[in-house]
GROMACS .gro file of C-alpha atoms in nm:
model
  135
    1UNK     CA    1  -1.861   0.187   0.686
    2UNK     CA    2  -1.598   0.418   0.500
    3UNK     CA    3  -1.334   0.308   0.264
    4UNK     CA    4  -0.981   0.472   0.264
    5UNK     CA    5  -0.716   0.456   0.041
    6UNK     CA    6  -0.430   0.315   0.264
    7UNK     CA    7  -0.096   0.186   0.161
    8UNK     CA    8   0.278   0.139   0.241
    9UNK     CA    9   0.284   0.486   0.073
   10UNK     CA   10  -0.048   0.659   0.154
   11UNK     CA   11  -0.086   0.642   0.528
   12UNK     CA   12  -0.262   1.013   0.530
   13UNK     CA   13  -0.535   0.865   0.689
   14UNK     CA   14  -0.393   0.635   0.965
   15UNK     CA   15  -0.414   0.906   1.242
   16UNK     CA   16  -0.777   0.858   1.183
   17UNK     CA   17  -0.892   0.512   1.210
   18UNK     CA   18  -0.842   0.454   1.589
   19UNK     CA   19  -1.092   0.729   1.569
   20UNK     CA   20  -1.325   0.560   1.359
   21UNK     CA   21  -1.290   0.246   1.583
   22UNK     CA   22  -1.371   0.414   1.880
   23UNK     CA   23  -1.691   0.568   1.764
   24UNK     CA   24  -1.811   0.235   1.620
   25UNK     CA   25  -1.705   0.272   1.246
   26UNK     CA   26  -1.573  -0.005   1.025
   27UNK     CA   27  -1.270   0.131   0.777
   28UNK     CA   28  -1.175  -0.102   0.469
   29UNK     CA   29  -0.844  -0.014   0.297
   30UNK     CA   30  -0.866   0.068  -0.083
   31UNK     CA   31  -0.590   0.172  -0.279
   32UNK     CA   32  -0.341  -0.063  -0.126
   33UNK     CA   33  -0.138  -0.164  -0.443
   34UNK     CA   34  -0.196   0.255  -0.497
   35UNK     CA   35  -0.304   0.156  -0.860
   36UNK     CA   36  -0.008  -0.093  -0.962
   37UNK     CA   37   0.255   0.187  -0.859
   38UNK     CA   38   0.464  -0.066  -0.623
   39UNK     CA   39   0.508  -0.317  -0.907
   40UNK     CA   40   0.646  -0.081  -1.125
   41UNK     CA   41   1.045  -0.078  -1.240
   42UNK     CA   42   1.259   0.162  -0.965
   43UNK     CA   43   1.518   0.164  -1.266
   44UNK     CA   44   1.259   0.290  -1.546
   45UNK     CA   45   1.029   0.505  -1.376
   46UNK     CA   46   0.809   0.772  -1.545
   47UNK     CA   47   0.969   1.110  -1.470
   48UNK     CA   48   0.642   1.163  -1.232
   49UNK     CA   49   0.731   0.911  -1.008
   50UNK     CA   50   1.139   0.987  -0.971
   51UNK     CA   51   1.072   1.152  -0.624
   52UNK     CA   52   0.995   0.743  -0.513
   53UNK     CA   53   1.199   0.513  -0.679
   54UNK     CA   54   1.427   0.504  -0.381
   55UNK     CA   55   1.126   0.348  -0.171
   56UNK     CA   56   1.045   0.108  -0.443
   57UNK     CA   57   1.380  -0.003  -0.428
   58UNK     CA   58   1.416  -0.027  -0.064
   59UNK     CA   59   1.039  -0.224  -0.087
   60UNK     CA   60   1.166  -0.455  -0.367
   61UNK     CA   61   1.488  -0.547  -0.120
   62UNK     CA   62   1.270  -0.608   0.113
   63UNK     CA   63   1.094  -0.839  -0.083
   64UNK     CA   64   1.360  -0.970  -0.190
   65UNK     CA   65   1.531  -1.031   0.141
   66UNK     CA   66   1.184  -1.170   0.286
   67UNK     CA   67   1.125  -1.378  -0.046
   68UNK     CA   68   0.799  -1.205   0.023
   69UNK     CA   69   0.608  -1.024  -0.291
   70UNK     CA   70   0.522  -0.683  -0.337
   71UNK     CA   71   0.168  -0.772  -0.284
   72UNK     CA   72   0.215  -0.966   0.005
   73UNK     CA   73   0.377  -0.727   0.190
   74UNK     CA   74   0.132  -0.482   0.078
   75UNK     CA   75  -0.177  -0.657   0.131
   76UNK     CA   76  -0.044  -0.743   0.492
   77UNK     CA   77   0.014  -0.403   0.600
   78UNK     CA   78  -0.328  -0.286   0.498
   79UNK     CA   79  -0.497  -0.620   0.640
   80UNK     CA   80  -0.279  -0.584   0.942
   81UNK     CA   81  -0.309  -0.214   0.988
   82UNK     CA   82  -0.529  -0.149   1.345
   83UNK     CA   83  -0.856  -0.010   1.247
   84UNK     CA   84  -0.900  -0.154   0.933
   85UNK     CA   85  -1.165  -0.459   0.869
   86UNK     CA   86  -1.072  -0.576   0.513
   87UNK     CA   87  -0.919  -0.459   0.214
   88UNK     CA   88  -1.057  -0.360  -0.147
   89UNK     CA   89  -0.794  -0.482  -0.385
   90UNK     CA   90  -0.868  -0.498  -0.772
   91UNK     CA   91  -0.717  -0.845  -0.933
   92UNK     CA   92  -0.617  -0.833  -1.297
   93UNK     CA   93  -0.631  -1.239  -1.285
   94UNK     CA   94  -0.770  -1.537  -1.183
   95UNK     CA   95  -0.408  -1.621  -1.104
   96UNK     CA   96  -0.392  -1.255  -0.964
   97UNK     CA   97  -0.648  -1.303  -0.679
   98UNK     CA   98  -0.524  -1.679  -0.582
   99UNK     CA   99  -0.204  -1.492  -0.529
  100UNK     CA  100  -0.345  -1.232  -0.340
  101UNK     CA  101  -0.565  -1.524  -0.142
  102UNK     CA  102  -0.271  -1.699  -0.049
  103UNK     CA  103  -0.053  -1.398   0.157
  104UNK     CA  104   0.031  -1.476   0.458
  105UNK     CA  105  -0.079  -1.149   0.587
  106UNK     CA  106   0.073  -1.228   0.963
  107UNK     CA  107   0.441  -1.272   0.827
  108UNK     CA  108   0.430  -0.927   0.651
  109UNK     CA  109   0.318  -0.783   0.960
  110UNK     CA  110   0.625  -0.885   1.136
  111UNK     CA  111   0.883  -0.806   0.829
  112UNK     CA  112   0.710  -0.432   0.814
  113UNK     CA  113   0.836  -0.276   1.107
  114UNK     CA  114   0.700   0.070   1.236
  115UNK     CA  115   1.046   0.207   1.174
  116UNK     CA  116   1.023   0.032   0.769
  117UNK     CA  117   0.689   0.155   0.734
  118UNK     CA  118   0.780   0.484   0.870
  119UNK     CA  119   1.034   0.518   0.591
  120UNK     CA  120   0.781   0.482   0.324
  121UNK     CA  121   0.510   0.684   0.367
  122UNK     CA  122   0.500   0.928   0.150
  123UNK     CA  123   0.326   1.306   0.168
  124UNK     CA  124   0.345   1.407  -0.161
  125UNK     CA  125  -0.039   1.411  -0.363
  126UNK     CA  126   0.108   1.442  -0.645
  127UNK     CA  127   0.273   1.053  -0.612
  128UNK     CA  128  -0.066   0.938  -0.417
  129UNK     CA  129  -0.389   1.030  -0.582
  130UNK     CA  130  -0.419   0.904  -0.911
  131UNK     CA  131  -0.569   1.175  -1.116
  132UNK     CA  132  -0.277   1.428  -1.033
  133UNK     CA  133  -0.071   1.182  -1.219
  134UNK     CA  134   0.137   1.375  -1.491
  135UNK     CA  135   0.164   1.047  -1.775
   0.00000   0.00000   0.00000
């Protein structure tokens, strides 16, 4: 068993689980709400994460459009994602995890399309491990 961190953003190591799944190893996502980054403001960003607040827009219409959350649609890709067993989320809430409980993980797998996923990865470590933050 191996955790990863996976998300809409960090897909560094998809290219690696069907790998995993081959030779008989589980994979559970971590990271998936990439430490509250995807709830933040697109329009009040700290100057550290300017280089994405075009993909949290284009994720917030999306939500938006879908009148699907943030966290559902990124819970479902992660929950969705081939080679991976379950997700490690952190909940802030008791509220928080029913929430997170409640997505309907097989609708966000058909609103995130390889071509809308595709368009939000991200390759910059800088934006997606945490301690290189600059806050």
């Amino acid at each position: 068993l191996v955790q990863v961190p996976l998300s809409l953003f960090d897909q560094r190591f998809v290219p690696l689980l069907d790998r995993a799944e081959k030779n008989g190893i589980s994979v559970q996502a971590r990271s998936v709400f990439l430490q509250g980054l995807f709830f933040l403001d697109p329009g009040n960003l700290p100057p550290h994460f300017e280089p994405v607040g075009s993909k949290l827009s284009k994720l917030g219409v999306l939500s938006k459009d879908t009148g699907m959350g943030i966290h559902e649609l990124c819970l479902g890709f992660a929950v969705n994602h081939p080679g991976i067993s379950q997700a490690v989320i952190g909940v802030e809430s008791l509220e928080n995890l029913k929430d997170n409980i409640k997505t309907d993980f097989g609708r966000a797998s058909s609103v995130l399309t390889a071509d809308v996923v595709n368009s939000l990865a991200v390759d910059n470590e800088e934006i997606l491990v945490p301690f290189k933050w600059k806050l």
